[in-house]
Amino acid sequence: METYGKPMPDATLPEIVAHRFADLYDGAPGVLVRAPGRVNLIGEHTDYNDGFVLPLAIERAVWIALRPRDDGAVRLYSLHHQEAREFALGGREREGRAWIEYVKGTAWALGEAGHALRGWEGVVGSDVPIGAGLSSSAALELATARAFAAVSGVDWDPAAMALVCQRAENEWVGMKCGIMDPMISAVGRAGHAVLIDCRTLATGAVPLPPGTRVVVMDTSTRRGLVDSAYNERRRQCEAVAAAFGVPALRDLSAAELEAGAARLDPLLARRARHVVTENERTLAAADAMRAGEAALLGRLMNAGHRSLRDYYEVSSPELDAMVEIAQARPECHGARMTGAGFGGCAVALVDKGDSAEFVERVSARYQEATGKEPRLHVTGATGGAEIVPVPG
Ligand code: GLA
């Protein structure tokens, strides 16, 4: 266990967070909250096109141990950064993208949504890797929202809280991300992926196919300029929707797009082709899961990767290598890059009995092919942001 703090070899992260709280603030925390990271099975770059996504909440999460304060201040110690930061509720000063801004931004967005907040002091710990495309920032925002709701007596409405956290990220932190990451961190369900309609925010839990496991495959690559490439893709999608006179690419079928593709710039046509076919694949993937058809789900994931690589052009040589190596394994049903792209993680669906072998073989082969040391881990699907009992 990486604790970023005092060595406590056999302790779990919630135990470490609670223990550190007692060290720093004298006394036990009154509340412990958890909000998970996520991996997306399919439905990539569709959320900001009002489309469909099919992510699951992973076993890695952000944990905050806390206790209310009555002076309108928030004081938080980060195990990862090994520093404490403090701010007054209602303040507006920002410091770029420092970690505390995700907390401040969430407080700001909760205030904008009309909630009267109480301050608190706490310790935050996370085992969601930062910058890997597993949504560490949405997990921090949701954990923060859960903490504020707990001490301020705010009703916990997961979808409403996801929107608050998205606003924090968009308007306070300045990242124009879609609704997928905060939604799944809020509404995750154990053993299930969640089909999210990003226009209506309707959700439906779909079970992982029996006998399969999800493997998160970190390429150990991180790319700069992801924000600008992401924003450029968003603009390209909006341009195509405008050209067809529809509110979003969600409103265009693959057949309608192809019928009018000749009047589009070829680059824009490729971008839109990814989005409209990805929406169709995502709905088909949810059906395949409901029918327990792992092989079909896997084929849809493979097709999703090709589309992201060739039409949306957000893959990378390392992501392609990881995906090809994974797909070549007999125990793998399907694999694709996941998240925004350019670096970070891929995801695979594998037979449960052979998942350890898969991890070992794919890790070795990837390292051989790229010279980079990957990090693969098998994950189950967990529930969304919640209050949990404080460990004794
Ligand atoms: C990032 C964003 C999400 C989504 C994905 C791509 O993770 O935060 O909103 O757009 O990229 O599917």
Short mmCIF file of C-alpha atoms and ligand atoms in Angstrom, two decimals:
data_model
loop_
_atom_site.label_atom_id
_atom_site.label_comp_id
_atom_site.label_asym_id
_atom_site.label_seq_id
_atom_site.Cartn_x
_atom_site.Cartn_y
_atom_site.Cartn_z
CA MET A 1 0.00 0.00 0.00
CA GLU A 2 1.34 3.39 -1.05
CA THR A 3 0.41 5.67 1.81
CA TYR A 4 2.49 8.75 1.02
CA GLY A 5 2.82 9.18 4.75
CA LYS A 6 3.96 7.14 7.72
CA PRO A 7 4.62 3.51 6.92
CA MET A 8 1.67 1.36 8.10
CA PRO A 9 2.36 -1.76 6.08
CA ASP A 10 -0.83 -3.74 6.68
CA ALA A 11 -3.26 -0.88 7.03
CA THR A 12 -5.92 -0.07 4.49
CA LEU A 13 -6.17 3.44 3.08
CA PRO A 14 -9.27 4.33 5.16
CA GLU A 15 -7.43 3.18 8.28
CA ILE A 16 -4.42 5.29 7.37
CA VAL A 17 -6.56 8.34 6.69
CA ALA A 18 -8.43 7.96 10.00
CA HIS A 19 -5.18 7.34 11.87
CA ARG A 20 -3.56 10.40 10.41
CA PHE A 21 -6.59 12.45 11.34
CA ALA A 22 -6.19 11.43 14.98
CA ASP A 23 -2.47 12.41 14.85
CA LEU A 24 -3.11 15.80 13.33
CA TYR A 25 -6.29 16.97 14.98
CA ASP A 26 -6.38 15.12 18.25
CA GLY A 27 -9.48 12.97 18.44
CA ALA A 28 -11.29 10.68 16.07
CA PRO A 29 -12.90 11.91 12.83
CA GLY A 30 -16.67 12.05 13.04
CA VAL A 31 -17.16 11.15 9.38
CA LEU A 32 -15.36 9.12 6.73
CA VAL A 33 -16.32 9.43 3.06
CA ARG A 34 -15.21 7.60 -0.05
CA ALA A 35 -15.61 8.38 -3.75
CA PRO A 36 -14.29 6.05 -6.46
CA GLY A 37 -12.28 6.59 -9.63
CA ARG A 38 -13.61 5.03 -12.81
CA VAL A 39 -12.76 3.15 -15.93
CA ASN A 40 -14.92 3.45 -19.02
CA LEU A 41 -15.77 0.16 -20.77
CA ILE A 42 -17.08 1.89 -23.88
CA GLY A 43 -18.64 5.20 -24.95
CA GLU A 44 -15.59 7.44 -25.36
CA HIS A 45 -15.79 11.11 -26.29
CA THR A 46 -19.56 10.74 -26.41
CA ASP A 47 -20.53 12.44 -23.13
CA TYR A 48 -20.04 16.00 -24.39
CA ASN A 49 -22.05 15.05 -27.49
CA ASP A 50 -25.10 14.28 -25.29
CA GLY A 51 -24.50 10.58 -25.99
CA PHE A 52 -24.09 7.33 -24.05
CA VAL A 53 -21.27 6.04 -21.84
CA LEU A 54 -20.76 2.74 -20.02
CA PRO A 55 -18.22 3.20 -17.21
CA LEU A 56 -17.77 1.42 -13.90
CA ALA A 57 -16.58 2.73 -10.54
CA ILE A 58 -13.28 1.01 -9.69
CA GLU A 59 -11.93 -0.26 -6.39
CA ARG A 60 -9.55 2.69 -6.12
CA ALA A 61 -10.94 5.74 -4.42
CA VAL A 62 -10.43 9.03 -2.63
CA TRP A 63 -11.08 8.90 1.12
CA ILE A 64 -11.59 11.87 3.44
CA ALA A 65 -11.76 11.59 7.24
CA LEU A 66 -13.24 14.74 8.73
CA ARG A 67 -14.93 16.59 11.54
CA PRO A 68 -17.05 19.75 11.30
CA ARG A 69 -15.75 23.19 12.35
CA ASP A 70 -17.78 26.21 13.29
CA ASP A 71 -15.58 29.01 11.96
CA GLY A 72 -16.52 28.72 8.26
CA ALA A 73 -13.09 27.41 7.31
CA VAL A 74 -11.94 24.20 5.63
CA ARG A 75 -8.59 22.74 6.59
CA LEU A 76 -7.38 19.66 4.76
CA TYR A 77 -4.19 17.63 4.93
CA SER A 78 -3.27 15.64 1.81
CA LEU A 79 -1.35 12.40 2.36
CA HIS A 80 -0.18 12.49 -1.24
CA HIS A 81 1.15 16.05 -1.18
CA GLN A 82 2.11 15.89 2.50
CA GLU A 83 0.80 19.35 3.16
CA ALA A 84 -2.17 21.03 4.78
CA ARG A 85 -4.17 23.75 3.04
CA GLU A 86 -6.85 25.97 4.45
CA PHE A 87 -9.47 28.26 2.96
CA ALA A 88 -12.48 30.26 4.09
CA LEU A 89 -15.87 29.35 2.68
CA GLY A 90 -17.11 32.05 0.33
CA GLY A 91 -13.57 33.03 -0.76
CA ARG A 92 -12.75 33.43 -4.43
CA GLU A 93 -8.96 33.32 -4.67
CA ARG A 94 -7.54 30.58 -6.86
CA GLU A 95 -4.11 29.09 -7.36
CA GLY A 96 -4.17 27.51 -10.81
CA ARG A 97 -4.73 23.79 -10.60
CA ALA A 98 -3.30 23.10 -7.15
CA TRP A 99 -5.01 20.08 -5.56
CA ILE A 100 -6.92 22.21 -3.08
CA GLU A 101 -8.68 23.99 -5.96
CA TYR A 102 -10.77 20.86 -6.61
CA VAL A 103 -11.96 21.13 -3.02
CA LYS A 104 -12.49 24.90 -3.11
CA GLY A 105 -14.19 24.65 -6.50
CA THR A 106 -16.62 22.06 -5.17
CA ALA A 107 -17.41 24.30 -2.17
CA TRP A 108 -17.97 27.19 -4.57
CA ALA A 109 -20.27 25.14 -6.86
CA LEU A 110 -22.27 23.83 -3.88
CA GLY A 111 -22.73 27.42 -2.74
CA GLU A 112 -23.81 28.46 -6.24
CA ALA A 113 -26.38 25.62 -6.14
CA GLY A 114 -27.87 27.28 -3.05
CA HIS A 115 -26.47 25.09 -0.28
CA ALA A 116 -25.46 26.68 3.02
CA LEU A 117 -22.18 25.00 3.98
CA ARG A 118 -20.44 24.31 7.22
CA GLY A 119 -16.63 24.11 7.37
CA TRP A 120 -14.60 21.08 8.40
CA GLU A 121 -11.10 19.77 8.98
CA GLY A 122 -9.87 16.55 7.53
CA VAL A 123 -7.29 14.29 5.94
CA VAL A 124 -7.51 13.13 2.33
CA GLY A 125 -5.87 10.04 0.88
CA SER A 126 -6.25 8.44 -2.53
CA ASP A 127 -5.07 5.39 -4.41
CA VAL A 128 -6.46 6.60 -7.74
CA PRO A 129 -3.32 7.35 -9.76
CA ILE A 130 -3.16 11.02 -10.72
CA GLY A 131 -3.17 11.86 -14.43
CA ALA A 132 -3.72 8.25 -15.53
CA GLY A 133 -7.20 8.87 -16.94
CA LEU A 134 -8.96 7.12 -14.06
CA SER A 135 -10.73 10.24 -12.92
CA SER A 136 -8.80 11.12 -9.80
CA SER A 137 -10.10 14.68 -9.93
CA ALA A 138 -13.80 13.75 -10.17
CA ALA A 139 -13.24 11.33 -7.28
CA LEU A 140 -11.75 14.16 -5.19
CA GLU A 141 -14.64 16.46 -6.07
CA LEU A 142 -17.28 13.85 -5.24
CA ALA A 143 -15.58 12.96 -1.96
CA THR A 144 -15.50 16.68 -1.14
CA ALA A 145 -19.18 17.09 -2.00
CA ARG A 146 -20.03 14.03 0.12
CA ALA A 147 -18.05 15.53 3.01
CA PHE A 148 -19.79 18.91 2.78
CA ALA A 149 -23.21 17.26 2.45
CA ALA A 150 -22.53 15.14 5.54
CA VAL A 151 -21.55 18.02 7.83
CA SER A 152 -23.98 20.58 6.37
CA GLY A 153 -27.14 18.47 6.33
CA VAL A 154 -27.47 18.65 2.52
CA ASP A 155 -29.63 15.91 0.94
CA TRP A 156 -27.52 13.57 -1.15
CA ASP A 157 -28.90 13.47 -4.70
CA PRO A 158 -26.16 11.70 -6.72
CA ALA A 159 -27.00 13.14 -10.15
CA ALA A 160 -27.42 16.68 -8.80
CA MET A 161 -24.09 16.35 -6.98
CA ALA A 162 -22.40 15.10 -10.16
CA LEU A 163 -23.60 18.26 -11.93
CA VAL A 164 -22.26 20.42 -9.10
CA CYS A 165 -18.87 18.69 -9.36
CA GLN A 166 -18.80 19.04 -13.13
CA ARG A 167 -19.43 22.76 -12.70
CA ALA A 168 -16.55 22.96 -10.23
CA GLU A 169 -14.25 21.30 -12.76
CA ASN A 170 -15.51 23.35 -15.75
CA GLU A 171 -15.77 26.77 -14.15
CA TRP A 172 -13.42 26.75 -11.17
CA VAL A 173 -10.61 24.45 -12.23
CA GLY A 174 -11.09 25.34 -15.91
CA MET A 175 -11.27 21.83 -17.45
CA LYS A 176 -14.07 21.49 -19.99
CA CYS A 177 -14.80 17.82 -19.20
CA GLY A 178 -18.15 16.12 -19.71
CA ILE A 179 -20.51 14.59 -17.17
CA MET A 180 -19.25 10.98 -17.30
CA ASP A 181 -16.58 11.11 -14.60
CA PRO A 182 -18.53 12.81 -11.80
CA MET A 183 -21.67 10.82 -12.68
CA ILE A 184 -20.07 7.41 -12.36
CA SER A 185 -18.22 8.42 -9.20
CA ALA A 186 -21.64 9.40 -7.80
CA VAL A 187 -23.83 6.55 -9.08
CA GLY A 188 -21.43 3.56 -9.35
CA ARG A 189 -22.91 0.20 -8.50
CA ALA A 190 -21.08 -2.87 -7.12
CA GLY A 191 -20.62 -5.60 -9.73
CA HIS A 192 -22.06 -3.43 -12.49
CA ALA A 193 -21.16 -0.95 -15.16
CA VAL A 194 -23.63 1.92 -15.53
CA LEU A 195 -25.15 2.98 -18.82
CA ILE A 196 -25.52 6.76 -18.60
CA ASP A 197 -27.56 8.84 -20.99
CA CYS A 198 -25.53 12.04 -20.88
CA ARG A 199 -28.46 14.15 -22.11
CA THR A 200 -31.14 13.09 -19.64
CA LEU A 201 -28.77 11.69 -16.97
CA ALA A 202 -30.92 8.54 -16.85
CA THR A 203 -28.83 5.61 -15.61
CA GLY A 204 -29.18 1.85 -15.78
CA ALA A 205 -26.86 -0.63 -14.08
CA VAL A 206 -25.74 -3.54 -16.27
CA PRO A 207 -23.93 -6.54 -14.76
CA LEU A 208 -20.41 -7.51 -15.80
CA PRO A 209 -20.66 -10.70 -17.89
CA PRO A 210 -20.43 -13.77 -15.66
CA GLY A 211 -16.93 -15.21 -15.34
CA THR A 212 -15.15 -12.05 -16.53
CA ARG A 213 -12.93 -9.44 -14.89
CA VAL A 214 -11.98 -5.94 -15.92
CA VAL A 215 -8.28 -5.14 -16.15
CA VAL A 216 -7.03 -1.55 -16.07
CA MET A 217 -3.77 -1.27 -18.02
CA ASP A 218 -1.72 1.84 -17.34
CA THR A 219 0.78 2.48 -20.16
CA SER A 220 2.86 4.67 -17.79
CA THR A 221 2.73 7.45 -20.35
CA ARG A 222 1.29 10.90 -19.68
CA ARG A 223 0.92 13.47 -22.41
CA GLY A 224 0.85 17.23 -22.25
CA LEU A 225 -1.53 19.27 -24.39
CA VAL A 226 -4.39 16.85 -23.75
CA ASP A 227 -6.64 19.77 -22.79
CA SER A 228 -6.15 21.59 -26.06
CA ALA A 229 -6.64 18.43 -28.16
CA TYR A 230 -9.75 17.63 -26.10
CA ASN A 231 -11.21 21.10 -26.59
CA GLU A 232 -10.42 20.94 -30.29
CA ARG A 233 -12.35 17.64 -30.61
CA ARG A 234 -15.28 19.22 -28.80
CA ARG A 235 -15.32 22.14 -31.23
CA GLN A 236 -15.12 19.80 -34.22
CA CYS A 237 -18.13 17.84 -32.96
CA GLU A 238 -20.10 21.04 -32.39
CA ALA A 239 -19.27 22.19 -35.92
CA VAL A 240 -20.69 18.99 -37.43
CA ALA A 241 -23.84 19.16 -35.29
CA ALA A 242 -24.33 22.76 -36.45
CA ALA A 243 -23.79 21.77 -40.10
CA PHE A 244 -26.59 19.20 -39.77
CA GLY A 245 -28.81 21.58 -37.80
CA VAL A 246 -29.07 19.25 -34.77
CA PRO A 247 -28.41 20.16 -31.12
CA ALA A 248 -25.68 17.51 -30.72
CA LEU A 249 -24.13 14.53 -32.51
CA ARG A 250 -26.37 12.36 -30.33
CA ASP A 251 -29.18 13.38 -32.66
CA LEU A 252 -27.51 12.00 -35.78
CA SER A 253 -27.59 8.32 -36.84
CA ALA A 254 -24.66 6.76 -38.67
CA ALA A 255 -26.83 6.53 -41.81
CA GLU A 256 -27.77 10.23 -41.64
CA LEU A 257 -24.16 11.22 -41.16
CA GLU A 258 -22.98 9.17 -44.13
CA ALA A 259 -25.75 10.58 -46.33
CA GLY A 260 -24.44 14.09 -45.70
CA ALA A 261 -20.74 13.36 -45.15
CA ALA A 262 -19.70 14.46 -48.64
CA ARG A 263 -20.41 18.10 -47.79
CA LEU A 264 -18.22 17.98 -44.69
CA ASP A 265 -14.53 18.59 -44.37
CA PRO A 266 -13.09 14.99 -44.38
CA LEU A 267 -11.44 15.51 -40.98
CA LEU A 268 -14.73 16.61 -39.41
CA ALA A 269 -16.51 13.67 -41.06
CA ARG A 270 -14.04 11.27 -39.42
CA ARG A 271 -14.51 12.84 -36.01
CA ALA A 272 -18.30 12.63 -36.27
CA ARG A 273 -18.12 9.07 -37.60
CA HIS A 274 -16.41 8.02 -34.39
CA VAL A 275 -19.02 9.66 -32.18
CA VAL A 276 -22.14 8.40 -33.95
CA THR A 277 -20.85 4.84 -34.30
CA GLU A 278 -19.57 4.88 -30.71
CA ASN A 279 -23.04 5.78 -29.45
CA GLU A 280 -24.43 2.79 -31.35
CA ARG A 281 -21.68 0.52 -30.02
CA THR A 282 -22.31 1.67 -26.47
CA LEU A 283 -26.02 0.81 -26.60
CA ALA A 284 -25.16 -2.53 -28.23
CA ALA A 285 -22.56 -3.17 -25.51
CA ALA A 286 -25.15 -2.61 -22.76
CA ASP A 287 -27.46 -5.10 -24.53
CA ALA A 288 -24.60 -7.60 -24.81
CA MET A 289 -23.93 -7.26 -21.09
CA ARG A 290 -27.58 -7.74 -20.21
CA ALA A 291 -27.47 -10.93 -22.28
CA GLY A 292 -24.22 -12.02 -20.59
CA GLU A 293 -22.40 -12.07 -23.95
CA ALA A 294 -18.77 -11.39 -23.11
CA ALA A 295 -17.49 -12.17 -26.60
CA LEU A 296 -19.81 -9.65 -28.23
CA LEU A 297 -18.97 -6.99 -25.65
CA GLY A 298 -15.28 -7.64 -26.36
CA ARG A 299 -15.73 -7.24 -30.12
CA LEU A 300 -17.50 -3.92 -29.58
CA MET A 301 -14.61 -2.75 -27.38
CA ASN A 302 -12.11 -3.71 -30.09
CA ALA A 303 -14.13 -1.82 -32.71
CA GLY A 304 -14.27 1.17 -30.35
CA HIS A 305 -10.49 1.22 -30.16
CA ARG A 306 -10.09 1.20 -33.94
CA SER A 307 -12.53 4.08 -34.22
CA LEU A 308 -10.72 6.13 -31.55
CA ARG A 309 -7.39 5.43 -33.24
CA ASP A 310 -8.37 6.00 -36.86
CA TYR A 311 -11.32 8.40 -36.83
CA TYR A 312 -10.98 10.35 -33.60
CA GLU A 313 -7.17 10.15 -33.51
CA VAL A 314 -6.76 10.25 -29.76
CA SER A 315 -4.73 7.06 -29.27
CA SER A 316 -0.94 6.86 -28.99
CA PRO A 317 1.73 4.30 -29.97
CA GLU A 318 1.86 3.01 -26.38
CA LEU A 319 -1.93 2.71 -26.09
CA ASP A 320 -2.04 0.91 -29.43
CA ALA A 321 0.75 -1.44 -28.33
CA MET A 322 -0.99 -2.23 -25.05
CA VAL A 323 -4.32 -2.86 -26.75
CA GLU A 324 -2.83 -5.09 -29.47
CA ILE A 325 -0.86 -7.11 -26.93
CA ALA A 326 -3.95 -7.55 -24.76
CA GLN A 327 -6.19 -8.46 -27.70
CA ALA A 328 -3.74 -11.18 -28.79
CA ARG A 329 -4.14 -13.06 -25.48
CA PRO A 330 -6.55 -16.02 -25.65
CA GLU A 331 -8.22 -15.12 -22.32
CA CYS A 332 -9.02 -11.57 -23.53
CA HIS A 333 -12.49 -10.83 -24.95
CA GLY A 334 -11.66 -7.28 -25.96
CA ALA A 335 -9.48 -4.25 -25.18
CA ARG A 336 -9.39 -0.56 -25.93
CA MET A 337 -7.93 2.73 -24.79
CA THR A 338 -10.06 4.40 -22.13
CA GLY A 339 -10.61 8.00 -21.05
CA ALA A 340 -9.56 11.06 -23.00
CA GLY A 341 -6.60 9.31 -24.67
CA PHE A 342 -3.07 10.29 -25.83
CA GLY A 343 -1.64 8.39 -22.85
CA GLY A 344 -2.84 6.91 -19.59
CA CYS A 345 -4.83 3.70 -19.51
CA ALA A 346 -6.41 1.03 -21.63
CA VAL A 347 -9.04 -1.43 -20.41
CA ALA A 348 -9.57 -5.15 -21.13
CA LEU A 349 -12.30 -7.67 -20.44
CA VAL A 350 -10.76 -11.04 -19.57
CA ASP A 351 -11.77 -14.47 -18.31
CA LYS A 352 -11.75 -14.39 -14.54
CA GLY A 353 -9.79 -17.64 -14.02
CA ASP A 354 -6.95 -16.43 -16.24
CA SER A 355 -6.73 -12.80 -15.18
CA ALA A 356 -3.46 -13.27 -13.22
CA GLU A 357 -1.84 -14.92 -16.22
CA PHE A 358 -3.15 -12.11 -18.43
CA VAL A 359 -1.64 -9.44 -16.19
CA GLU A 360 1.72 -11.18 -16.11
CA ARG A 361 1.95 -11.89 -19.84
CA VAL A 362 0.70 -8.53 -21.03
CA SER A 363 2.97 -6.64 -18.59
CA ALA A 364 6.04 -8.52 -19.80
CA ARG A 365 5.21 -8.20 -23.47
CA TYR A 366 4.40 -4.47 -23.20
CA GLN A 367 7.65 -3.79 -21.42
CA GLU A 368 9.54 -5.72 -24.09
CA ALA A 369 7.80 -3.82 -26.89
CA THR A 370 8.02 -0.29 -25.49
CA GLY A 371 10.74 -0.31 -22.82
CA LYS A 372 8.20 1.17 -20.40
CA GLU A 373 7.04 -0.41 -17.21
CA PRO A 374 3.26 -0.74 -17.26
CA ARG A 375 0.94 -1.07 -14.27
CA LEU A 376 -1.91 -3.52 -14.70
CA HIS A 377 -4.54 -4.25 -12.12
CA VAL A 378 -7.67 -6.33 -12.04
CA THR A 379 -10.64 -4.42 -10.68
CA GLY A 380 -14.17 -5.14 -9.62
CA ALA A 381 -16.96 -2.57 -9.88
CA THR A 382 -17.88 -0.70 -6.71
CA GLY A 383 -20.57 1.60 -5.42
CA GLY A 384 -20.54 5.39 -5.80
CA ALA A 385 -19.64 8.16 -3.34
CA GLU A 386 -20.75 7.31 0.20
CA ILE A 387 -20.29 7.74 3.92
CA VAL A 388 -18.58 4.73 5.47
CA PRO A 389 -18.08 3.74 9.10
CA VAL A 390 -14.89 5.13 10.67
CA PRO A 391 -12.46 2.23 11.27
CA GLY A 392 -11.97 1.55 15.00
C1 GLA B 1 -12.27 12.72 -20.12
C2 GLA B 1 -13.43 13.63 -19.71
C3 GLA B 1 -14.76 12.89 -19.85
C4 GLA B 1 -14.90 12.24 -21.23
C5 GLA B 1 -13.65 11.45 -21.59
C6 GLA B 1 -13.67 10.91 -22.99
O1 GLA B 1 -12.15 11.68 -19.22
O2 GLA B 1 -13.27 14.04 -18.38
O3 GLA B 1 -15.82 13.77 -19.62
O4 GLA B 1 -15.16 13.21 -22.21
O5 GLA B 1 -12.47 12.21 -21.43
O6 GLA B 1 -14.70 9.98 -23.13
#
